[in-house]
CSV table of C-alpha atoms in Angstrom, one decimal:
chain,number,residue,atom,x,y,z
J,17,MET,CA,71.6,18.6,-139.9
J,18,ARG,CA,74.8,19.6,-141.7
J,19,LEU,CA,78.1,17.8,-141.2
J,20,PHE,CA,81.6,19.1,-140.8
J,21,ILE,CA,84.8,17.3,-141.4
J,22,GLY,CA,88.2,17.8,-139.5
J,23,ILE,CA,91.3,16.2,-140.7
J,24,ASP,CA,94.5,15.9,-138.5
J,25,ILE,CA,97.8,15.0,-140.1
J,26,GLY,CA,99.8,14.2,-137.0
J,27,THR,CA,103.3,12.7,-136.5
J,28,SER,CA,102.2,9.0,-136.9
J,29,ALA,CA,98.7,8.9,-138.5
J,30,CYS,CA,96.1,10.8,-140.5
J,31,ARG,CA,92.7,11.0,-138.5
J,32,ALA,CA,89.5,12.4,-139.7
J,33,CYS,CA,86.1,13.0,-137.9
J,34,ALA,CA,82.7,14.3,-138.8
J,35,ILE,CA,80.6,16.2,-136.4
J,36,ASP,CA,77.0,17.6,-136.6
J,37,GLU,CA,75.9,21.2,-135.8
J,38,ARG,CA,75.5,20.4,-132.3
J,39,THR,CA,79.1,19.0,-132.2
J,40,ALA,CA,78.1,15.3,-131.9
J,41,LEU,CA,80.6,12.9,-133.3
J,42,VAL,CA,79.1,11.0,-136.3
J,43,ALA,CA,81.9,9.2,-137.8
J,44,GLU,CA,85.8,8.7,-137.6
J,45,ALA,CA,88.5,7.1,-139.6
J,46,ARG,CA,92.4,6.7,-139.3
J,47,ILE,CA,95.2,5.5,-141.4
J,48,ASP,CA,98.8,5.2,-140.1
J,49,LEU,CA,101.5,7.4,-141.7
J,50,PRO,CA,105.0,5.8,-142.3
J,51,ALA,CA,107.8,7.4,-140.3
J,52,PRO,CA,109.9,10.2,-141.9
J,53,ALA,CA,113.3,9.6,-143.1
J,54,ARG,CA,115.8,10.6,-140.2
J,55,ASP,CA,119.3,11.2,-140.2
J,56,GLY,CA,120.7,13.2,-137.3
J,57,ALA,CA,119.2,16.6,-137.4
J,58,ARG,CA,117.6,15.8,-140.8
J,59,VAL,CA,113.9,14.7,-140.6
J,60,GLU,CA,111.8,14.8,-144.0
J,61,GLN,CA,109.2,13.2,-145.9
J,62,ASP,CA,107.8,13.2,-149.4
J,63,ALA,CA,104.7,15.2,-149.5
J,64,GLY,CA,102.9,12.7,-151.6
J,65,VAL,CA,102.7,10.3,-148.7
J,66,TRP,CA,100.7,12.9,-146.7
J,67,TRP,CA,98.2,13.2,-149.7
J,68,ARG,CA,98.0,9.5,-150.2
J,69,VAL,CA,97.1,8.8,-146.5
J,70,LEU,CA,94.8,11.8,-146.4
J,71,THR,CA,92.8,10.6,-149.4
J,72,GLU,CA,92.6,7.0,-148.0
J,73,THR,CA,91.4,8.3,-144.6
J,74,LEU,CA,88.6,10.3,-146.4
J,75,ASP,CA,87.8,7.2,-148.5
J,76,SER,CA,87.2,5.4,-145.3
J,77,LEU,CA,85.3,8.3,-143.5
J,78,CYS,CA,83.0,9.1,-146.3
J,79,GLN,CA,81.7,5.4,-146.3
J,80,ARG,CA,80.6,5.9,-142.7
J,81,LEU,CA,78.4,8.9,-143.1
J,82,ASN,CA,76.0,10.6,-145.6
J,83,PRO,CA,78.4,12.8,-147.6
J,84,SER,CA,75.6,14.9,-149.1
J,85,ARG,CA,75.3,16.5,-145.7
J,86,VAL,CA,78.9,17.7,-145.4
J,87,SER,CA,79.1,21.4,-145.5
J,88,ARG,CA,82.8,22.5,-144.6
J,89,MET,CA,86.2,20.9,-143.9
J,90,ALA,CA,89.3,21.9,-142.3
J,91,VAL,CA,92.8,20.4,-142.0
J,92,ASP,CA,95.3,20.8,-139.2
J,93,ALA,CA,98.8,19.4,-139.4
J,94,THR,CA,102.2,19.5,-137.6
J,95,SER,CA,103.5,23.1,-136.9
J,96,ALA,CA,106.5,24.3,-138.8
J,97,THR,CA,106.6,21.4,-141.3
J,98,LEU,CA,107.3,23.0,-144.7
J,99,LEU,CA,108.1,22.3,-148.4
J,100,LEU,CA,108.5,24.5,-151.4
J,101,CYS,CA,106.3,24.1,-154.4
J,102,ASP,CA,105.4,25.8,-157.5
J,103,GLN,CA,102.2,27.9,-158.3
J,104,GLN,CA,100.4,24.7,-159.4
J,105,GLY,CA,101.3,22.8,-156.1
J,106,MET,CA,104.0,20.5,-157.6
J,107,PRO,CA,106.4,20.0,-154.7
J,108,LEU,CA,110.0,21.2,-155.6
J,109,THR,CA,111.4,19.8,-152.3
J,110,PRO,CA,110.6,17.2,-149.7
J,111,GLY,CA,108.7,18.2,-146.5
J,112,LEU,CA,111.0,19.3,-143.6
J,113,MET,CA,109.3,17.9,-140.5
J,114,TYR,CA,108.5,19.9,-137.4
J,115,ASN,CA,111.6,18.5,-135.8
J,116,ASP,CA,114.1,19.0,-138.6
J,117,ALA,CA,116.7,21.1,-137.1
J,118,ARG,CA,119.5,21.2,-139.7
J,119,SER,CA,119.2,24.9,-140.6
J,120,THR,CA,121.3,26.1,-137.8
J,121,THR,CA,123.3,28.7,-140.2
J,122,GLU,CA,119.9,29.9,-141.6
J,123,ALA,CA,118.8,30.4,-137.9
J,124,GLU,CA,121.8,32.6,-137.2
J,125,ASP,CA,120.8,34.8,-140.2
J,126,ILE,CA,117.3,35.1,-138.8
J,127,LEU,CA,118.6,35.8,-135.4
J,128,ALA,CA,120.5,38.9,-136.8
J,129,THR,CA,117.6,40.0,-138.8
J,130,ALA,CA,114.4,39.4,-137.2
J,131,PRO,CA,113.0,41.1,-134.0
J,132,ALA,CA,113.8,39.7,-130.8
J,133,ASP,CA,110.3,38.5,-130.1
J,134,CYS,CA,109.6,37.0,-133.5
J,135,ALA,CA,108.4,33.4,-133.2
J,136,ALA,CA,110.2,32.4,-136.5
J,137,GLN,CA,113.6,32.0,-134.4
J,138,GLY,CA,115.4,28.7,-134.2
J,139,ALA,CA,116.6,26.1,-136.7
J,140,SER,CA,113.3,24.1,-136.6
J,141,SER,CA,111.3,27.2,-137.6
J,142,SER,CA,109.4,27.4,-140.8
J,143,LEU,CA,111.4,30.4,-141.8
J,144,ALA,CA,114.8,28.7,-141.2
J,145,LYS,CA,113.6,25.7,-143.4
J,146,LEU,CA,112.5,28.1,-146.3
J,147,LEU,CA,116.0,29.6,-146.2
J,148,HIS,CA,117.6,26.2,-146.3
J,149,LEU,CA,115.3,24.7,-149.0
J,150,ARG,CA,115.5,27.5,-151.4
J,151,GLU,CA,119.3,26.7,-151.8
J,152,THR,CA,118.6,23.2,-152.8
J,153,ILE,CA,116.3,24.3,-156.0
J,154,SER,CA,117.4,25.9,-159.2
J,155,SER,CA,114.4,28.1,-159.9
J,156,PRO,CA,114.0,31.4,-158.1
J,157,ALA,CA,110.0,31.0,-158.5
J,158,TYR,CA,108.8,29.1,-155.6
J,159,LEU,CA,106.0,29.1,-152.8
J,160,ALA,CA,106.7,28.3,-149.2
J,161,VAL,CA,103.8,26.2,-147.8
J,162,HIS,CA,103.1,24.4,-144.6
J,163,GLN,CA,101.8,20.9,-144.5
J,164,ALA,CA,98.2,22.0,-143.9
J,165,ASP,CA,98.5,24.6,-146.5
J,166,TRP,CA,99.6,22.3,-149.1
J,167,LEU,CA,97.0,19.7,-148.2
J,168,ALA,CA,94.4,22.4,-148.4
J,169,GLY,CA,95.7,23.4,-151.8
J,170,MET,CA,95.4,19.7,-152.8
J,171,LEU,CA,91.8,19.8,-152.0
J,172,THR,CA,91.0,23.2,-153.5
J,173,GLY,CA,93.7,24.0,-156.0
J,174,HIS,CA,94.5,27.1,-154.1
J,175,PHE,CA,98.0,26.7,-152.8
J,176,ALA,CA,99.0,30.3,-152.0
J,177,VAL,CA,97.0,30.4,-148.8
J,178,SER,CA,97.9,29.8,-145.2
J,179,ASP,CA,96.4,30.5,-141.7
J,180,GLU,CA,97.6,32.8,-138.9
J,181,ASN,CA,98.6,29.9,-136.7
J,182,ASN,CA,100.8,28.0,-139.2
J,183,ALA,CA,102.1,31.3,-140.7
J,184,LEU,CA,103.5,32.4,-137.3
J,185,LYS,CA,106.8,30.5,-137.5
J,186,LEU,CA,107.2,31.7,-141.1
J,187,GLY,CA,107.8,35.3,-139.8
J,188,TYR,CA,104.1,36.5,-139.9
J,189,ASP,CA,103.1,39.3,-137.4
J,190,PRO,CA,100.0,38.3,-135.7
J,191,MET,CA,99.8,41.7,-134.1
J,192,GLN,CA,99.7,43.8,-137.3
J,193,ARG,CA,98.3,40.8,-139.4
J,194,ARG,CA,100.6,41.1,-142.1
J,195,TRP,CA,104.0,39.9,-143.4
J,196,PRO,CA,106.8,42.2,-142.0
J,197,GLY,CA,109.1,44.2,-144.1
J,198,TRP,CA,112.2,42.7,-142.5
J,199,LEU,CA,111.7,39.5,-144.5
J,200,GLY,CA,112.9,41.4,-147.7
J,201,ARG,CA,116.4,41.8,-146.0
J,202,LEU,CA,116.6,37.7,-146.2
J,203,ASP,CA,115.5,38.1,-149.9
J,204,ILE,CA,112.1,36.7,-149.2
J,205,ARG,CA,109.7,38.4,-151.8
J,206,PRO,CA,105.8,38.5,-151.4
J,207,GLU,CA,105.2,36.1,-154.3
J,208,HIS,CA,107.2,33.4,-152.2
J,209,LEU,CA,104.7,33.7,-149.3
J,210,PRO,CA,101.2,32.7,-149.0
J,211,VAL,CA,98.1,35.0,-148.5
J,212,VAL,CA,97.3,34.6,-144.7
J,213,LEU,CA,93.8,34.2,-143.5
J,214,PRO,CA,92.2,33.8,-139.9
J,215,ALA,CA,91.9,30.1,-139.0
J,216,GLY,CA,88.4,29.0,-140.2
J,217,SER,CA,88.1,31.4,-143.2
J,218,PRO,CA,86.8,30.0,-146.4
J,219,ILE,CA,89.6,29.1,-149.0
J,220,GLY,CA,87.6,27.7,-151.7
J,221,THR,CA,85.4,24.8,-152.8
J,222,LEU,CA,86.5,21.1,-153.1
J,223,ARG,CA,87.9,20.2,-156.5
J,224,ALA,CA,85.4,18.6,-158.8
J,225,SER,CA,87.2,15.2,-159.0
J,226,LEU,CA,87.2,15.1,-155.4
J,227,THR,CA,83.7,15.8,-154.8
J,228,LYS,CA,82.9,12.8,-157.3
J,229,ARG,CA,85.3,10.4,-155.5
J,230,TRP,CA,83.7,11.1,-152.0
J,231,ASN,CA,80.1,12.0,-153.3
J,232,LEU,CA,80.3,15.2,-151.5
J,233,PRO,CA,78.3,18.4,-152.5
J,234,HIS,CA,79.9,20.5,-155.1
J,235,ASP,CA,79.8,23.6,-153.1
J,236,MET,CA,81.4,22.2,-150.2
J,237,GLN,CA,83.8,24.5,-148.6
J,238,VAL,CA,87.4,24.1,-147.4
J,239,VAL,CA,88.4,26.6,-144.7
J,240,ALA,CA,91.9,27.7,-143.4
J,241,GLY,CA,93.2,25.2,-141.0
J,242,THR,CA,95.5,25.5,-138.1
J,243,THR,CA,98.4,23.7,-136.3
J,244,ASP,CA,97.9,20.3,-134.7
J,245,SER,CA,98.5,21.6,-131.3
J,246,THR,CA,96.0,24.5,-131.6
J,247,ALA,CA,93.4,21.9,-133.0
J,248,GLY,CA,94.0,19.8,-130.0
J,249,PHE,CA,93.3,22.7,-127.8
J,250,LEU,CA,90.0,23.6,-129.5
J,251,ALA,CA,89.0,20.0,-129.1
J,252,ALA,CA,89.7,19.9,-125.5
J,253,GLY,CA,86.9,22.6,-125.0
J,254,ALA,CA,89.1,25.2,-123.1
J,255,ASP,CA,87.0,28.2,-123.4
J,256,LEU,CA,87.9,30.2,-120.1
J,257,THR,CA,90.8,32.6,-119.6
J,258,GLY,CA,93.3,30.6,-117.6
J,259,THR,CA,92.3,27.2,-118.9
J,260,ALA,CA,95.5,25.4,-120.1
J,261,VAL,CA,95.8,22.3,-122.4
J,262,THR,CA,98.8,20.1,-122.2
J,263,ALA,CA,99.3,17.6,-125.2
J,264,LEU,CA,101.1,14.6,-124.2
J,265,GLY,CA,102.2,13.2,-127.5
J,266,SER,CA,105.7,12.4,-129.1
J,267,THR,CA,106.4,15.9,-127.9
J,268,LEU,CA,105.1,18.1,-124.9
J,269,VAL,CA,103.1,21.1,-126.0
J,270,ILE,CA,101.4,23.4,-123.5
J,271,LYS,CA,98.9,26.3,-124.2
J,272,VAL,CA,96.9,28.6,-121.9
J,273,LEU,CA,94.1,30.8,-123.1
J,274,SER,CA,95.0,34.5,-122.2
J,275,ASP,CA,93.5,37.9,-122.9
J,276,GLN,CA,97.1,39.1,-124.1
J,277,PRO,CA,99.8,37.7,-126.2
J,278,VAL,CA,103.2,36.8,-125.1
J,279,PHE,CA,106.3,36.6,-127.4
J,280,ALA,CA,109.5,35.5,-126.2
J,281,ALA,CA,111.3,33.8,-128.8
J,282,HIS,CA,114.6,33.5,-127.0
J,283,CYS,CA,113.0,30.8,-124.8
J,284,GLY,CA,110.4,29.4,-127.3
J,285,VAL,CA,107.3,31.2,-126.2
J,286,TYR,CA,104.8,32.3,-128.8
J,287,SER,CA,101.1,33.2,-129.2
J,288,HIS,CA,98.4,32.0,-131.6
J,289,ARG,CA,95.4,34.2,-132.3
J,290,LEU,CA,92.1,32.5,-131.2
J,291,GLY,CA,89.3,35.0,-132.1
J,292,GLU,CA,90.0,38.1,-129.9
J,293,ARG,CA,92.0,36.1,-127.5
J,294,TRP,CA,95.3,34.2,-127.5
J,295,LEU,CA,96.7,30.9,-127.1
J,296,VAL,CA,100.1,31.4,-125.3
J,297,GLY,CA,102.5,28.4,-125.2
J,298,GLY,CA,105.3,26.6,-126.3
J,299,ALA,CA,106.4,23.2,-127.5
J,300,SER,CA,109.2,21.1,-126.0
J,301,ASN,CA,111.2,18.4,-127.6
J,302,THR,CA,110.5,16.1,-124.7
J,303,GLY,CA,107.6,13.8,-124.5
J,304,GLY,CA,106.6,10.3,-125.2
J,305,ALA,CA,109.2,9.9,-127.7
J,306,THR,CA,111.7,9.9,-125.0
J,307,LEU,CA,109.9,7.2,-123.0
J,308,LEU,CA,109.7,5.0,-126.2
J,309,LYS,CA,113.5,5.1,-126.4
J,310,PHE,CA,113.8,3.1,-123.3
J,311,PHE,CA,110.4,1.2,-122.8
J,312,ASN,CA,108.0,-0.4,-125.2
J,313,ARG,CA,104.4,-0.1,-124.6
J,314,CYS,CA,104.0,-3.3,-122.7
J,315,ASP,CA,106.9,-2.0,-120.3
J,316,ILE,CA,105.1,1.4,-119.9
J,317,ARG,CA,101.8,-0.3,-118.8
J,318,ARG,CA,103.7,-2.7,-116.5
J,319,TYR,CA,105.9,0.1,-114.8
J,320,THR,CA,102.9,2.4,-114.5
J,321,ARG,CA,101.3,-0.2,-112.1
J,322,LEU,CA,104.7,-0.6,-110.1
J,323,ILE,CA,105.6,3.1,-109.6
J,324,LYS,CA,104.7,5.2,-106.6
J,325,PRO,CA,103.8,8.7,-107.9
J,326,GLU,CA,103.2,10.2,-104.6
J,327,GLN,CA,106.9,9.5,-103.6
J,328,ALA,CA,109.4,11.6,-105.7
J,329,THR,CA,112.4,9.7,-106.6
J,330,GLY,CA,114.8,12.7,-106.1
J,331,LEU,CA,116.4,12.3,-109.5
J,332,ASP,CA,116.7,15.5,-111.5
J,333,TYR,CA,116.2,14.5,-115.1
J,334,TYR,CA,115.9,16.5,-118.3
J,335,PRO,CA,114.5,13.8,-120.6
J,336,LEU,CA,115.2,14.6,-124.3
J,337,PRO,CA,115.0,12.0,-127.2
J,338,ALA,CA,118.1,13.6,-128.7
J,339,THR,CA,120.2,16.7,-128.5
J,340,GLY,CA,118.3,20.0,-128.6
J,341,GLU,CA,115.5,21.8,-126.9
J,342,ARG,CA,113.2,24.5,-128.2
J,343,PHE,CA,111.0,25.2,-124.9
J,344,PRO,CA,111.1,26.2,-122.2
J,345,LEU,CA,114.8,26.5,-123.2
J,346,LEU,CA,115.8,27.3,-126.8
J,347,ASP,CA,119.2,25.5,-127.0
J,348,PRO,CA,119.8,23.4,-129.9
J,349,GLY,CA,122.8,22.0,-128.3
J,350,LEU,CA,121.2,21.0,-125.1
J,351,GLN,CA,122.1,17.3,-124.0
J,352,PRO,CA,119.6,14.8,-122.6
J,353,ARG,CA,120.0,14.5,-118.7
J,354,LEU,CA,119.1,10.9,-117.8
J,355,GLU,CA,121.8,10.0,-115.2
J,356,PRO,CA,122.5,8.7,-112.8
J,357,ARG,CA,120.4,5.7,-113.9
J,358,PRO,CA,118.8,3.6,-110.9
J,359,ALA,CA,119.1,-0.2,-110.7
J,360,SER,CA,115.3,-0.2,-110.8
J,361,ASP,CA,113.8,0.1,-114.2
J,362,ALA,CA,110.4,1.2,-112.6
J,363,VAL,CA,112.3,3.9,-110.6
J,364,PHE,CA,114.1,5.1,-113.8
J,365,PHE,CA,110.7,5.0,-115.5
J,366,GLN,CA,109.0,7.3,-112.9
J,367,ALA,CA,112.1,9.6,-112.8
J,368,ILE,CA,111.7,10.2,-116.5
J,369,LEU,CA,107.9,10.9,-115.9
J,370,GLU,CA,108.9,13.3,-113.1
J,371,GLY,CA,111.4,15.0,-115.6
J,372,LEU,CA,108.5,15.6,-118.0
J,373,ALA,CA,106.3,17.0,-115.4
J,374,ALA,CA,109.1,19.4,-114.2
J,375,ILE,CA,109.6,20.7,-117.7
J,376,GLU,CA,105.8,21.2,-118.0
J,377,GLN,CA,105.8,23.1,-114.7
J,378,ARG,CA,108.8,25.2,-115.8
J,379,GLY,CA,106.9,26.0,-119.1
J,380,TYR,CA,103.8,27.3,-117.3
J,381,ARG,CA,105.8,29.2,-114.9
J,382,LEU,CA,107.7,30.8,-117.6
J,383,LEU,CA,104.5,31.7,-119.4
J,384,ALA,CA,103.1,33.4,-116.1
J,385,GLU,CA,106.3,35.4,-115.6
J,386,ARG,CA,105.8,36.6,-119.2
J,387,GLY,CA,102.3,37.9,-118.6
J,388,ALA,CA,100.0,34.9,-119.4
J,389,PRO,CA,97.8,33.7,-116.5
J,390,TYR,CA,99.0,30.7,-114.6
J,391,PRO,CA,96.6,27.7,-115.2
J,392,GLN,CA,93.6,27.5,-113.0
J,393,ARG,CA,93.2,23.9,-114.4
J,394,VAL,CA,94.9,21.8,-117.1
J,395,LEU,CA,93.1,19.6,-119.4
J,396,THR,CA,95.3,16.9,-121.0
J,397,VAL,CA,95.1,15.4,-124.6
J,398,GLY,CA,97.3,13.0,-126.3
J,399,GLY,CA,98.6,9.4,-125.6
J,400,GLY,CA,99.9,10.4,-122.2
J,401,ALA,CA,96.7,11.6,-121.0
J,402,ALA,CA,95.5,7.9,-120.4
J,403,ASN,CA,98.3,7.3,-117.9
J,404,ALA,CA,96.8,7.9,-114.4
J,405,ALA,CA,100.2,7.7,-112.6
J,406,TRP,CA,101.6,10.4,-114.8
J,407,MET,CA,98.7,12.6,-114.2
J,408,GLN,CA,99.1,12.2,-110.6
J,409,ILE,CA,102.8,13.2,-110.9
J,410,ARG,CA,101.9,16.2,-113.0
J,411,GLU,CA,99.2,17.4,-110.6
J,412,ARG,CA,101.8,17.4,-107.7
J,413,TYR,CA,104.2,19.4,-109.8
J,414,LEU,CA,101.7,21.8,-111.2
J,415,ALA,CA,99.5,22.3,-108.0
J,416,VAL,CA,96.3,22.7,-109.9
J,417,PRO,CA,93.5,20.2,-111.0
J,418,VAL,CA,94.8,18.1,-113.9
J,419,THR,CA,92.2,16.2,-115.8
J,420,ARG,CA,91.9,14.3,-119.2
J,421,ALA,CA,90.0,16.3,-121.8
J,422,THR,CA,86.7,14.7,-122.7
J,423,GLN,CA,87.5,14.8,-126.4
J,424,GLN,CA,91.2,13.9,-127.4
J,425,GLU,CA,91.6,14.2,-131.0
J,426,ALA,CA,92.9,17.3,-133.0
J,427,ALA,CA,90.7,16.1,-135.8
J,428,PHE,CA,87.7,17.2,-133.7
J,429,GLY,CA,89.2,20.5,-133.2
J,430,ALA,CA,89.6,20.9,-136.8
J,431,ALA,CA,85.9,19.9,-137.3
J,432,LEU,CA,84.9,22.4,-134.8
J,433,LEU,CA,86.9,25.1,-136.8
J,434,ALA,CA,85.1,24.0,-139.8
J,435,ARG,CA,81.7,24.3,-138.1
J,436,GLY,CA,82.6,27.8,-136.9
J,437,LEU,CA,83.6,28.5,-133.2
């Protein structure tokens, strides 16, 4: 049978997997990513790091399978991570990461120009980053590309291509399926923007030098990818309207499968196309990164055994890792709320978990108020999915069944996209 490769560039590692036509997992590989450079609201990384780690991951993966059987490949990466490059793919800027929030002035310009329901609102949007980055280069000729776009370009040589999911926060209109005219008022011209394809559409064949490196077929196709959270949703196997997926990683991302889109940019709600249906959701800055500010992984395992998830602490926390929130509130100035701190570290730990669950609950209620279905069940992916006590707390808050998804890796979702949903 043919094989299909999915590649996930996450916040801490590059993961790749191969599946066969029956979606059975054939091989996996992982290489860690170094942490981005961080200075306050500035979070950036050299794009060359992404490429080096991706190629090393595929070096490892292709040693674990028969590469001659590989038919297609797809890449997912962090949403709203953006850089500017030239037409040949040479980076002109560093990559501004998904949580880079320095572009506050640019966000104000977008707010004054874009429609109220546009998903490109906020200082961490791709569009705000584009407006910021173009002021740092001398040439007016540039191409705005997301992390997944650039990596697919490195694989194929076609850099001016994006997918409908990544392009959303750059201002793309998923209803009309085109770049809107109002972008011109921000002096963004068509040549600055990629061609946008539905996720899973063919981009081109793998470069000849890479087919030789990995012994892959010369006609192997690279298809348009998606965002990491959308790939995680696909991996979880949610296929019924009303099924939701929560990703518990460094951040908290929720999505529910809906028959209609919902757009509410003022509170961080957006919708991705998935065939003829929609993934409605949002991404909070809260998540595992907050826990790791106070507890190491050994602490987390120890306190998980000590807490009493069925007994609420009564503490009302809003646990953010730093100033600023994007969903279910869009407030770049929102401060973390982690006081009063109890004498017991175990109680403090549980109160943070409850705060995370309360934000998740608030997010799903907000989506339902805007027209999406309230979840009938919630599948969970990410590192937090292994924490049974946290799952129990979340089920108490959400009042629906909460289970761990059988398949956890976004790379698996990217492989499904390569296979064809």
